[in-house]
JSON list of C-alpha atoms in Angstrom, two decimals:
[
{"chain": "J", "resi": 1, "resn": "UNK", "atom": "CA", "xyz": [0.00, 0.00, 0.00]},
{"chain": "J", "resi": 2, "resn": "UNK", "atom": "CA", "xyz": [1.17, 3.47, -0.95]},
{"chain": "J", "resi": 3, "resn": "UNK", "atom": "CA", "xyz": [-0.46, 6.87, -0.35]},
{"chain": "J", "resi": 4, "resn": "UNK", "atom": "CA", "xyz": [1.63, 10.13, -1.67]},
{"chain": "J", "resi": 5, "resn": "UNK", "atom": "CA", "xyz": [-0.19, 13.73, -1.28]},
{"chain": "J", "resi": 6, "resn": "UNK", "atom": "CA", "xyz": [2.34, 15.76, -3.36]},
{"chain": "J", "resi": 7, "resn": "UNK", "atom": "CA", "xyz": [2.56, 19.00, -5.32]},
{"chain": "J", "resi": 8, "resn": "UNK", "atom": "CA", "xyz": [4.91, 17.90, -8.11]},
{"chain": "J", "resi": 9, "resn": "UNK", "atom": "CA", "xyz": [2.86, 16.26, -11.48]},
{"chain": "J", "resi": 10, "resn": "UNK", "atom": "CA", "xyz": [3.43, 12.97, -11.85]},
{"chain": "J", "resi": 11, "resn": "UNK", "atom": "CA", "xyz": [3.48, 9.96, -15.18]},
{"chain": "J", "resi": 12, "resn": "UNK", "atom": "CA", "xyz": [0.53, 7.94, -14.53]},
{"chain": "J", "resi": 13, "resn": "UNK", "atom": "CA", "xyz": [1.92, 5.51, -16.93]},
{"chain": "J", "resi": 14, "resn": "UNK", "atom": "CA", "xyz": [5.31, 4.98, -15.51]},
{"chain": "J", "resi": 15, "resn": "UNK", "atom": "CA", "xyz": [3.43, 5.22, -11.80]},
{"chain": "J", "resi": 16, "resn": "UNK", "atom": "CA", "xyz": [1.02, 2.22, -13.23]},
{"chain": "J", "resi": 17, "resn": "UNK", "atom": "CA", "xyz": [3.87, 0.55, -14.71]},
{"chain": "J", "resi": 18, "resn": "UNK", "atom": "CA", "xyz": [5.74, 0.24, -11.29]},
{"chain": "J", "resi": 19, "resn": "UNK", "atom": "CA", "xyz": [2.85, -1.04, -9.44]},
{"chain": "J", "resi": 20, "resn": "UNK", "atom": "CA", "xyz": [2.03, -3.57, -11.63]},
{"chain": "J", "resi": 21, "resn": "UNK", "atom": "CA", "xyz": [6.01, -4.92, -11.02]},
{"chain": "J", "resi": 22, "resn": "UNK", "atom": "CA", "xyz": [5.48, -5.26, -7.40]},
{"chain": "J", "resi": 23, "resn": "UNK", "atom": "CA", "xyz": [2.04, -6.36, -7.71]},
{"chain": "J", "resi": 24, "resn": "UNK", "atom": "CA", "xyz": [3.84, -9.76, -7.79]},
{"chain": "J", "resi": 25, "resn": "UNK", "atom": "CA", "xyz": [1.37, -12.52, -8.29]},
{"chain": "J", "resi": 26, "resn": "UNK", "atom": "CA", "xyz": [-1.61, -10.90, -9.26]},
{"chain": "J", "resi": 27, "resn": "UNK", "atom": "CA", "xyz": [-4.07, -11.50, -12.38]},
{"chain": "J", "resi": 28, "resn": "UNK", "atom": "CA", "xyz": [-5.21, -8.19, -11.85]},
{"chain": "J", "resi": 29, "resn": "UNK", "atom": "CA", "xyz": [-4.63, -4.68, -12.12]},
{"chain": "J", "resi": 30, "resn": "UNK", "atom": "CA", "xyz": [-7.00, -1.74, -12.29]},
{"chain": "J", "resi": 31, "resn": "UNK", "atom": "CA", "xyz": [-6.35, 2.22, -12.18]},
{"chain": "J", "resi": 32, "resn": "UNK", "atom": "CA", "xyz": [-8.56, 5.23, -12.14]},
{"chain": "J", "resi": 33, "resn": "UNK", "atom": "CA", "xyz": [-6.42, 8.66, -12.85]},
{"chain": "J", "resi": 34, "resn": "UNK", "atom": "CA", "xyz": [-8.61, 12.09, -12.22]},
{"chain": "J", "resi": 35, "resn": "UNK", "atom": "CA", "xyz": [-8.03, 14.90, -14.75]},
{"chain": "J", "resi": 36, "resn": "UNK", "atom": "CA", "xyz": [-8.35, 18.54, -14.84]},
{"chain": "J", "resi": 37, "resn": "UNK", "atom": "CA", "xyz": [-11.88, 19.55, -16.02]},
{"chain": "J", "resi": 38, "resn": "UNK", "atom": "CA", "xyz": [-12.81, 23.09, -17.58]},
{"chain": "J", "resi": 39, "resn": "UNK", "atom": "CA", "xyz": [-16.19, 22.84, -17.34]},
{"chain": "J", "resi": 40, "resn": "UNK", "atom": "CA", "xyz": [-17.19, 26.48, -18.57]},
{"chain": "J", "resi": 41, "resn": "UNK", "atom": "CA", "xyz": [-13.68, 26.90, -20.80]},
{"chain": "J", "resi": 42, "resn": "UNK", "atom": "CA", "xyz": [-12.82, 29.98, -18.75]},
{"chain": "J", "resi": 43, "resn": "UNK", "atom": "CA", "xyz": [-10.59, 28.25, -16.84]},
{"chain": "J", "resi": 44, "resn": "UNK", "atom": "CA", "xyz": [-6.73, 28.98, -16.50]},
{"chain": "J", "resi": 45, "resn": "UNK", "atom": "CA", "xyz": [-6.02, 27.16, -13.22]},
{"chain": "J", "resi": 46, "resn": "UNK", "atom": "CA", "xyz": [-7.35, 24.61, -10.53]},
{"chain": "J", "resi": 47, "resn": "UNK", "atom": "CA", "xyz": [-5.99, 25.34, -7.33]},
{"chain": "J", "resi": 48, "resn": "UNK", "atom": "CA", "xyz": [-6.33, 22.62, -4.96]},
{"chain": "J", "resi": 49, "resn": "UNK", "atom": "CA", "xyz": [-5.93, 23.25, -1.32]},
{"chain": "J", "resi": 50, "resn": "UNK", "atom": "CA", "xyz": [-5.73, 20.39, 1.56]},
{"chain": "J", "resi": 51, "resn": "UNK", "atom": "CA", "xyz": [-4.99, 20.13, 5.17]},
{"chain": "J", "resi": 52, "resn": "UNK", "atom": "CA", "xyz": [-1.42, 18.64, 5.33]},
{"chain": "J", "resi": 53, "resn": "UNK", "atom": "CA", "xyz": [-1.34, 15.62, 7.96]},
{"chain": "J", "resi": 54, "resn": "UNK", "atom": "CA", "xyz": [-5.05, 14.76, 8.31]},
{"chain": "J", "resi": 55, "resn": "UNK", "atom": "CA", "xyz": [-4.95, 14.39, 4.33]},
{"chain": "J", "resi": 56, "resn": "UNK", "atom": "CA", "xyz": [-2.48, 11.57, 4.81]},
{"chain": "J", "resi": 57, "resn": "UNK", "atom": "CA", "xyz": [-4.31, 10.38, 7.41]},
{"chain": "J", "resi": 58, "resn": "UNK", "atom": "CA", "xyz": [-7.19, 10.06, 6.16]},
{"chain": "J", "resi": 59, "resn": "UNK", "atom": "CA", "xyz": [-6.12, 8.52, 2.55]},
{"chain": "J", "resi": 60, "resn": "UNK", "atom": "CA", "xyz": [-4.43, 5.33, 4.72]},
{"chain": "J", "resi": 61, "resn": "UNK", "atom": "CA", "xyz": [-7.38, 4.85, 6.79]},
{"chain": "J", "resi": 62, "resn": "UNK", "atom": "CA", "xyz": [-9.59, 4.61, 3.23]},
{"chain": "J", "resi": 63, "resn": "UNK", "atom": "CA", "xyz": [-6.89, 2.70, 1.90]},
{"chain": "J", "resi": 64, "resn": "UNK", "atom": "CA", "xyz": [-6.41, 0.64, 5.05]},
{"chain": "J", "resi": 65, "resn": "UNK", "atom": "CA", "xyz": [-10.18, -0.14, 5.01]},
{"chain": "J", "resi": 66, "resn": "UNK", "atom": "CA", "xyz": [-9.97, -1.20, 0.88]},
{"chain": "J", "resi": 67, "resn": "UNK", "atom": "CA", "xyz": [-7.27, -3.81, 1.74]},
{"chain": "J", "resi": 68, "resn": "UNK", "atom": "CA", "xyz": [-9.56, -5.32, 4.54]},
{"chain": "J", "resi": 69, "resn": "UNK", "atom": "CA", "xyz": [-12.86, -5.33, 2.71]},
{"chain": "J", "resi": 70, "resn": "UNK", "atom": "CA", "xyz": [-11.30, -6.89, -0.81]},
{"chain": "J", "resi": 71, "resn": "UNK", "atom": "CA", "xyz": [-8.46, -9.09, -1.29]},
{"chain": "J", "resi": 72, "resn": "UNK", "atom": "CA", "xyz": [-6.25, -7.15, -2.81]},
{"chain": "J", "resi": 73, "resn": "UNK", "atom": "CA", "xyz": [-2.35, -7.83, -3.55]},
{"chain": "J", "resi": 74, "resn": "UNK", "atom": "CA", "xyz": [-1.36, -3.98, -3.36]},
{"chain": "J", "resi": 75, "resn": "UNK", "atom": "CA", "xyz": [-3.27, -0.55, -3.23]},
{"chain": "J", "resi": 76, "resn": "UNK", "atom": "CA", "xyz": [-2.07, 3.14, -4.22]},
{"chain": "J", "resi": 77, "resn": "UNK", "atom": "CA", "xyz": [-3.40, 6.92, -3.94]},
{"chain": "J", "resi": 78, "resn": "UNK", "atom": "CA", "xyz": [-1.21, 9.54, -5.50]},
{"chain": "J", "resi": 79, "resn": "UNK", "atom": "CA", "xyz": [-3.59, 12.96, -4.94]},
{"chain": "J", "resi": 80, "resn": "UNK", "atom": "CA", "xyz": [-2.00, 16.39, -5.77]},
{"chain": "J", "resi": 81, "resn": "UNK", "atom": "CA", "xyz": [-2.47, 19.77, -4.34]},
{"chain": "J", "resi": 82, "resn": "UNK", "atom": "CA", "xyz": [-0.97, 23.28, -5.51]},
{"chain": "J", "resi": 83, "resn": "UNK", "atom": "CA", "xyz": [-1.43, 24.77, -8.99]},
{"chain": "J", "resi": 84, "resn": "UNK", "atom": "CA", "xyz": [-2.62, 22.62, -12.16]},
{"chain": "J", "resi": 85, "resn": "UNK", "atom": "CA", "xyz": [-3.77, 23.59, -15.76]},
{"chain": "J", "resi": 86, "resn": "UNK", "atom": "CA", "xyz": [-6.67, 21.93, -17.58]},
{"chain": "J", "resi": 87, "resn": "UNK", "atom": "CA", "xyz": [-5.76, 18.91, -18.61]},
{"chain": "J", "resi": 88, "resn": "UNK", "atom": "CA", "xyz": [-3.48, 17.75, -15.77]},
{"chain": "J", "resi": 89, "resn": "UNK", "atom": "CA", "xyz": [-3.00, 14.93, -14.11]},
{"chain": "J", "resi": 90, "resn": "UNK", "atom": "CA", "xyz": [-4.93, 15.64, -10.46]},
{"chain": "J", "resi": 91, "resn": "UNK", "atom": "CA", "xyz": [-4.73, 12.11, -8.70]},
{"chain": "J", "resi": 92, "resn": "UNK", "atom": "CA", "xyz": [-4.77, 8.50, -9.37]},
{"chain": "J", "resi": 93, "resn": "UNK", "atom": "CA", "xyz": [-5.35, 4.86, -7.56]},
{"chain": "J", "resi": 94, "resn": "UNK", "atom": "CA", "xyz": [-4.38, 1.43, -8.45]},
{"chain": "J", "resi": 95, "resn": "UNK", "atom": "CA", "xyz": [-5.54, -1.50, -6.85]},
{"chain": "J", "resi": 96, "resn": "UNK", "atom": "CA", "xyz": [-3.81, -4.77, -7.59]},
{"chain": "J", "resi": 97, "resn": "UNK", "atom": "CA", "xyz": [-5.52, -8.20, -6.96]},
{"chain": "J", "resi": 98, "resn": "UNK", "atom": "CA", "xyz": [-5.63, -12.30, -8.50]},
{"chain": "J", "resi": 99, "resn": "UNK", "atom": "CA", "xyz": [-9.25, -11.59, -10.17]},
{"chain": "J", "resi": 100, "resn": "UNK", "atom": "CA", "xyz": [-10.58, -8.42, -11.40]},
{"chain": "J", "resi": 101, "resn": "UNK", "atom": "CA", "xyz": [-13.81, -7.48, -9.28]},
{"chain": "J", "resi": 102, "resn": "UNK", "atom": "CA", "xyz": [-11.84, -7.68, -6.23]},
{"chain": "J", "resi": 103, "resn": "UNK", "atom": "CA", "xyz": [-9.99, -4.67, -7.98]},
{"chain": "J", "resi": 104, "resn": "UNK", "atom": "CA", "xyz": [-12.51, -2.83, -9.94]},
{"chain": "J", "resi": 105, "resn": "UNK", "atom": "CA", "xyz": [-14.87, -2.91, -6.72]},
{"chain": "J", "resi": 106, "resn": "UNK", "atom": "CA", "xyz": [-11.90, -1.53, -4.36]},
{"chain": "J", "resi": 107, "resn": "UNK", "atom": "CA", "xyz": [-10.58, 1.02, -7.26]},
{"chain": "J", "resi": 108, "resn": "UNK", "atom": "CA", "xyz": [-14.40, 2.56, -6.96]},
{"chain": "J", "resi": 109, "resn": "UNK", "atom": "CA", "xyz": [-14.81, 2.73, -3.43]},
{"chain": "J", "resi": 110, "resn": "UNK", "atom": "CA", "xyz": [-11.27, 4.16, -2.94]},
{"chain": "J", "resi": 111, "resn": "UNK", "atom": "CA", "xyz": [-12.23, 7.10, -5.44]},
{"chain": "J", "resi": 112, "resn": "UNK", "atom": "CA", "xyz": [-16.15, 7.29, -3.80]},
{"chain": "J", "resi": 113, "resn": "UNK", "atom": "CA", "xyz": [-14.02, 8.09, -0.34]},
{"chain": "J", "resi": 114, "resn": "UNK", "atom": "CA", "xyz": [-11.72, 10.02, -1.55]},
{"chain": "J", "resi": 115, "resn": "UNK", "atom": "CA", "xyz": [-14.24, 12.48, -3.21]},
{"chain": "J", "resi": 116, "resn": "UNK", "atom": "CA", "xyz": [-15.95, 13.35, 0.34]},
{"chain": "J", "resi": 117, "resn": "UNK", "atom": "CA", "xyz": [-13.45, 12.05, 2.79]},
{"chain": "J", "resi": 118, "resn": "UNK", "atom": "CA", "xyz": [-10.15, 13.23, 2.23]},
{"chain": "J", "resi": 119, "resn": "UNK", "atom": "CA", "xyz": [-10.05, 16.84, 2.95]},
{"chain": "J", "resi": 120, "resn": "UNK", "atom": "CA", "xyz": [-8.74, 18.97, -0.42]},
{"chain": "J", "resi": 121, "resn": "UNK", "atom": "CA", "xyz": [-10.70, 21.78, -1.49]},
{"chain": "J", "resi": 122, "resn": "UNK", "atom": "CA", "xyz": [-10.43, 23.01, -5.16]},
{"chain": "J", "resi": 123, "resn": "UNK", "atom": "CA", "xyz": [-10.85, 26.07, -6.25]},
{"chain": "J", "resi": 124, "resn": "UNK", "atom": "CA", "xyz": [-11.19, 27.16, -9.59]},
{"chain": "J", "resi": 125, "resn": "UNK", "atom": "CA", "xyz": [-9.12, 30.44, -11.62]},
{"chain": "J", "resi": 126, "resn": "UNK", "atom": "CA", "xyz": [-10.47, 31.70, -14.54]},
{"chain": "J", "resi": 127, "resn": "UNK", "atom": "CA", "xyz": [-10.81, 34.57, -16.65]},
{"chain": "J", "resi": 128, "resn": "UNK", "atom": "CA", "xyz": [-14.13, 35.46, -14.67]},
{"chain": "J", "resi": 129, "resn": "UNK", "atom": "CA", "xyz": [-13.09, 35.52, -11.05]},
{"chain": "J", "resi": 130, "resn": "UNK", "atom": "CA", "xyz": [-12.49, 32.67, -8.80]},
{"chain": "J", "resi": 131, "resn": "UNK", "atom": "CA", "xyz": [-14.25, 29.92, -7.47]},
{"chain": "J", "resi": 132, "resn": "UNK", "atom": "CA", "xyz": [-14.93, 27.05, -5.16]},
{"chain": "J", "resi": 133, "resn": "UNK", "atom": "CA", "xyz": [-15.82, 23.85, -6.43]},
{"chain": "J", "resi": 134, "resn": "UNK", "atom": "CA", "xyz": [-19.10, 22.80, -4.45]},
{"chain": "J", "resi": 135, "resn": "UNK", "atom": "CA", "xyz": [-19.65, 19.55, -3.37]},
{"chain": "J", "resi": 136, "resn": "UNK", "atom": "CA", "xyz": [-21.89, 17.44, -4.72]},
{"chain": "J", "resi": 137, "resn": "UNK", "atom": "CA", "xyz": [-24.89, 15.54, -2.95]},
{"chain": "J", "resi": 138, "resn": "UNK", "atom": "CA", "xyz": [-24.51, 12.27, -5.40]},
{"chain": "J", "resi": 139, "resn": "UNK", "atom": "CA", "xyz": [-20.70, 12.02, -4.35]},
{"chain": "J", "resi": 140, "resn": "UNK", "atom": "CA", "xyz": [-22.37, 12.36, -1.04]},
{"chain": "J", "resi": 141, "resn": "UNK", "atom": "CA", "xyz": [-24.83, 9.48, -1.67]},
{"chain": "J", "resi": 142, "resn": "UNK", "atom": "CA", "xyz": [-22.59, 7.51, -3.55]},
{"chain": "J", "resi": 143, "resn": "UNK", "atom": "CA", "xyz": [-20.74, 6.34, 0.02]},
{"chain": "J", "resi": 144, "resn": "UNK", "atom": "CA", "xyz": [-24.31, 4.93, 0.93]},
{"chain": "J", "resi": 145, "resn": "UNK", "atom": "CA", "xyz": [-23.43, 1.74, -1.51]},
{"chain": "J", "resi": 146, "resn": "UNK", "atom": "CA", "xyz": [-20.43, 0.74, 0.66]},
{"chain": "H", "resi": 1, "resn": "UNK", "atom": "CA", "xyz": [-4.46, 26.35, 24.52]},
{"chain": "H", "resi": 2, "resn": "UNK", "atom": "CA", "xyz": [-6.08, 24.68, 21.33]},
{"chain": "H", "resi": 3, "resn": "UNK", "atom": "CA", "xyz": [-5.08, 25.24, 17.61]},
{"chain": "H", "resi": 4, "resn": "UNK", "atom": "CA", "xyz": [-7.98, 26.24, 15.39]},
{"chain": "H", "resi": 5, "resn": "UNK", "atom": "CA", "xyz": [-7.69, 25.69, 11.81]},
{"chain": "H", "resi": 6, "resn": "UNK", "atom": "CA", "xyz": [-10.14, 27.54, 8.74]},
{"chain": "H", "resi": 7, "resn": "UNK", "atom": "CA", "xyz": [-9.62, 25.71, 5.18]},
{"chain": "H", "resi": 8, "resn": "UNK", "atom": "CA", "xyz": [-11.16, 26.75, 1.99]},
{"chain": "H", "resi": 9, "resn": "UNK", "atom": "CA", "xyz": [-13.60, 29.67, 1.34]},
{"chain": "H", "resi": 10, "resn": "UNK", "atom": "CA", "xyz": [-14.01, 29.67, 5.31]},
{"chain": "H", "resi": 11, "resn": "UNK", "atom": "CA", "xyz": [-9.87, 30.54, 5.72]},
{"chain": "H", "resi": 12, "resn": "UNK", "atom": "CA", "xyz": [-10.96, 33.67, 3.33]},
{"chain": "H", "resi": 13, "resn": "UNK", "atom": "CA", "xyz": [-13.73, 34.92, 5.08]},
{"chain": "H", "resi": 14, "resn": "UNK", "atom": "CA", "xyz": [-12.42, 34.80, 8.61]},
{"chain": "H", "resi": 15, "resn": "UNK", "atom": "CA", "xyz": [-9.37, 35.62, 6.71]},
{"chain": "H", "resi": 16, "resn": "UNK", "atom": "CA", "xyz": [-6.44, 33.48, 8.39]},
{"chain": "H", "resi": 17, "resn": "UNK", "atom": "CA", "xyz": [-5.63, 29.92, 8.08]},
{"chain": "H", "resi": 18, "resn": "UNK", "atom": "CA", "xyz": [-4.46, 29.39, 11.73]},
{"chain": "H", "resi": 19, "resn": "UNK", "atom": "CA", "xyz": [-5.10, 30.61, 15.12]},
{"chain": "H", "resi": 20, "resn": "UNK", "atom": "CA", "xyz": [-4.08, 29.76, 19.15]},
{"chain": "H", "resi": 21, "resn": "UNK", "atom": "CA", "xyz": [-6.94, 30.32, 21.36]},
{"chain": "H", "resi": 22, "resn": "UNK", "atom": "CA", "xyz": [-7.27, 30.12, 25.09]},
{"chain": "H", "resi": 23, "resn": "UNK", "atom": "CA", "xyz": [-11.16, 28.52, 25.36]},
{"chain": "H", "resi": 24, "resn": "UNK", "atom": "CA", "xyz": [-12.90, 26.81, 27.84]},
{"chain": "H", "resi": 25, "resn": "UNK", "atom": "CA", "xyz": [-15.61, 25.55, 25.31]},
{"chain": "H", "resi": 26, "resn": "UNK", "atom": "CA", "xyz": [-16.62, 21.70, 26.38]},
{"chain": "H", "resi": 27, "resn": "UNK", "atom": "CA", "xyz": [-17.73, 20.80, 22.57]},
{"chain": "H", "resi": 28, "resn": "UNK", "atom": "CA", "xyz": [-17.09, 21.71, 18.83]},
{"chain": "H", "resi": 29, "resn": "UNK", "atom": "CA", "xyz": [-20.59, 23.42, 19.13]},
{"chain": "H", "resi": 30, "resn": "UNK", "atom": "CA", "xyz": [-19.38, 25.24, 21.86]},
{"chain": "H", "resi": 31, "resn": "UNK", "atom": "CA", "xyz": [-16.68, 26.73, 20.12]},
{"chain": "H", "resi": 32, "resn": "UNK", "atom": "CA", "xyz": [-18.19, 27.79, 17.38]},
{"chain": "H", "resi": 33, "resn": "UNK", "atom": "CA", "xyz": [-20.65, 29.58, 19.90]},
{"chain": "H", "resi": 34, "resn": "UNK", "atom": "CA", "xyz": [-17.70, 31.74, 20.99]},
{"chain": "H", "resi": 35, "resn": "UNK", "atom": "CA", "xyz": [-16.14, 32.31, 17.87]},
{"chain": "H", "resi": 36, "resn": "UNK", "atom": "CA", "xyz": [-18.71, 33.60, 16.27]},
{"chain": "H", "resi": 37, "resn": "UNK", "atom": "CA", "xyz": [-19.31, 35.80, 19.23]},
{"chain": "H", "resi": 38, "resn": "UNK", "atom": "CA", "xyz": [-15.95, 37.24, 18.88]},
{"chain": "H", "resi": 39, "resn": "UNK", "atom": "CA", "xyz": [-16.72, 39.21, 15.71]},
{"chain": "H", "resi": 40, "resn": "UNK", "atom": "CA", "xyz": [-18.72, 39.99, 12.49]},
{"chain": "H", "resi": 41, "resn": "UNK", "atom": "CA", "xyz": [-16.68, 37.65, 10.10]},
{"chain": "H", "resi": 42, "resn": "UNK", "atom": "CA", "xyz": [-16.70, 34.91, 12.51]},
{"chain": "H", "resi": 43, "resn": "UNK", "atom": "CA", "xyz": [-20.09, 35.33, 13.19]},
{"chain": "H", "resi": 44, "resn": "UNK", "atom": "CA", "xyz": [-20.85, 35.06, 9.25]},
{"chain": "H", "resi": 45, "resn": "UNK", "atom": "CA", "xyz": [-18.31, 32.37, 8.55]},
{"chain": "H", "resi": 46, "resn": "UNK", "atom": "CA", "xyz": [-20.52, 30.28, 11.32]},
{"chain": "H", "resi": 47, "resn": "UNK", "atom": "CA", "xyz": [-24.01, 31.54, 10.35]},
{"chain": "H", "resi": 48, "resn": "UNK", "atom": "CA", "xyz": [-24.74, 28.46, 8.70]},
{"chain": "H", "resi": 49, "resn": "UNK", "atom": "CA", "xyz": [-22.98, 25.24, 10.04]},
{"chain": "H", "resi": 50, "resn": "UNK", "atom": "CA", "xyz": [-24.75, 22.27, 8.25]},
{"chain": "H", "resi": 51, "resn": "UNK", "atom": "CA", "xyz": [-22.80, 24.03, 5.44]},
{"chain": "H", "resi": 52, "resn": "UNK", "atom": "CA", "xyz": [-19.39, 22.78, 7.64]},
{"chain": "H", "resi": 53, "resn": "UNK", "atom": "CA", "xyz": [-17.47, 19.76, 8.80]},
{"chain": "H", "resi": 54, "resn": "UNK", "atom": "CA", "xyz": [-15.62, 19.70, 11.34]},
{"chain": "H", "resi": 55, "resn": "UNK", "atom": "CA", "xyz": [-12.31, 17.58, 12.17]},
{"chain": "H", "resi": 56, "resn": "UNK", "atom": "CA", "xyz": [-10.71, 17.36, 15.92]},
{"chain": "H", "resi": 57, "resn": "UNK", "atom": "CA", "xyz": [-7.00, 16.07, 15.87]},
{"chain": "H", "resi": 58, "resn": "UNK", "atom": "CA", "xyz": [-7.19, 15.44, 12.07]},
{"chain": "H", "resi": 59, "resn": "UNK", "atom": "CA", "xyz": [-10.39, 13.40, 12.58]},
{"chain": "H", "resi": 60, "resn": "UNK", "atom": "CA", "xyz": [-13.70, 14.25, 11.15]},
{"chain": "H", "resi": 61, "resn": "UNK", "atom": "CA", "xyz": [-16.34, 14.44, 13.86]},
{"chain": "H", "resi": 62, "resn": "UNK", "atom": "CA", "xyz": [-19.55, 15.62, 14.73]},
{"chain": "H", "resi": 63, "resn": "UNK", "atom": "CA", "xyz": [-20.46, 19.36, 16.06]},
{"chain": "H", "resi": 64, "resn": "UNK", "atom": "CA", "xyz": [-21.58, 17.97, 19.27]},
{"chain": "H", "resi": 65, "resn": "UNK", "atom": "CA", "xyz": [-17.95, 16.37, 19.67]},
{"chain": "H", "resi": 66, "resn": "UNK", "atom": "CA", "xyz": [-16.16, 16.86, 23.31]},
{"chain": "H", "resi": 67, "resn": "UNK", "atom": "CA", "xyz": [-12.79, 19.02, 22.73]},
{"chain": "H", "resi": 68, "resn": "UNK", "atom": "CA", "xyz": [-11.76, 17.37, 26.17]},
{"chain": "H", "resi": 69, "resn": "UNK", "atom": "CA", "xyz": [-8.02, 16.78, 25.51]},
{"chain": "H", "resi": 70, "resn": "UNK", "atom": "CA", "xyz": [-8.18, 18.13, 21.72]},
{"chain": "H", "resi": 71, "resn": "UNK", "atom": "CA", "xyz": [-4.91, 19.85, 20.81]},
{"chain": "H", "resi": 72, "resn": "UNK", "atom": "CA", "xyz": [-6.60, 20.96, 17.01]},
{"chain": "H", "resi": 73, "resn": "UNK", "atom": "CA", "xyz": [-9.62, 21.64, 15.52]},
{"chain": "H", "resi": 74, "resn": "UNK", "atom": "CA", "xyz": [-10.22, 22.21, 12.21]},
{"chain": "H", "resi": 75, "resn": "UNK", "atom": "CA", "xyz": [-13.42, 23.49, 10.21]},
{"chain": "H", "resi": 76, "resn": "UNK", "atom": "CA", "xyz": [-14.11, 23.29, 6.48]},
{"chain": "H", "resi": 77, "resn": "UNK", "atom": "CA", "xyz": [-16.68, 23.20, 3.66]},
{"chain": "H", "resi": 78, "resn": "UNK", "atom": "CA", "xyz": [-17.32, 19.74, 2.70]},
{"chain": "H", "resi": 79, "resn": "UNK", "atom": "CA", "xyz": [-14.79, 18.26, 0.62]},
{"chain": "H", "resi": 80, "resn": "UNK", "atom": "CA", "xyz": [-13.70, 18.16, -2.77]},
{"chain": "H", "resi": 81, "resn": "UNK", "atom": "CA", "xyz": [-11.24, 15.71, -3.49]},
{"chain": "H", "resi": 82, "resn": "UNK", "atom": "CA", "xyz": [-10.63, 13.06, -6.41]}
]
């Protein structure tokens, strides 16, 4: 299991390609990466805030709970903060296990947590002002399934 | 002595991201009692607290949460992450 909150962008590829190496023994690999969206196309910047120590905290206990409730081989959360342009690279998990529902399932509920659970705040830049994003009720609801 | 900590669009309108306090306030509601007592910008940051969460020693809690023994408490919108 691997959890890195970090403000430098990072190769989802290569990051994939690495835990699928020490994934040793498993049939099964899936990964969700989360991308810069400009919604209205006014936007010059995402600017995500979070609250350094409880965010770390808070991604291993989700994480933590994903390697109890599935049987997974391996997990991983990369999640950004700072700066980023549309079209970035914001976050992304893997989950690593010997048949694939085990990881899709995990992959889903790590992402459903994350959304609501992990505290980052975004706020958006753009040639109108600023804003924050809102939360949404779905993401909200969406923890209900687990 | 207890840290208090404002993320988000609550950090702009009470307009710091960190502050010491000396309170004798038994729960999270408490607190927010007396901060928004304290002045106009608390008092609008706090108007509406179903709006908030609330975390006590990095852990996300309820308002009616004991701050016995808390060393930080932190208040935010909900979050936005993924």
């Amino acid at each position: 299991m691997e959890i890195r909150v970090q403000q430098e962008p990072f190769a989802a590829g290569g990051e994939l390609d690495a835990f699928t190496a020490r994934a040793d023994g498993a049939g099964a690999v899936v990964s969700f990466s989360g991308i810069v969206r400009d919604d209205s196309g006014k936007m010059a910047e995402m600017v995500i805030e979070h609250y350094p120590g409880m965010t770390e905290r808070a991604l291993e206990t989700i994480a933590q709970e994903a390697m109890e409730r599935w049987s997974l081989a391996d997990a991983l959360v990369i999640h950004r903060f700072g700066t980023m342009q549309p079209g970035e690279q914001i976050m992304m998990v893997a989950t690593a296990s010997r048949h694939r529902k085990d990881a899709f399932e995990a992959a889903e509920f790590l992402m459903d947590y994350l959304k609501s659970r992990a505290p980052f705040w975004k706020k958006e830049h753009g040639s109108d002002g600023t804003s924050w994003v809102a939360a949404k009720q779905e993401d909200e609801d969406a923890l209900k399934r687990w | 002595m207890i840290d208090v900590l404002y993320f988000a669009w609550l950090r702009e309108r009470i307009g710091l991201p960190k502050e010491r306090i000396e309170t004798s306030a038994e729960t999270v509601a408490d607190l927010v009692a007396e901060l928004a007592a304290r002045e106009e910008r608390y008092a609008l940051a706090f108007s509406d607290i179903s709006a908030l969460r609330v975390a006590v020693d990095q852990e996300l809690t309820e308002f009616d949460a004991p701050l016995a023994g808390a060393r930080e408490v932190a208040f935010f919108p909900p979050m936005t992450g993924g």
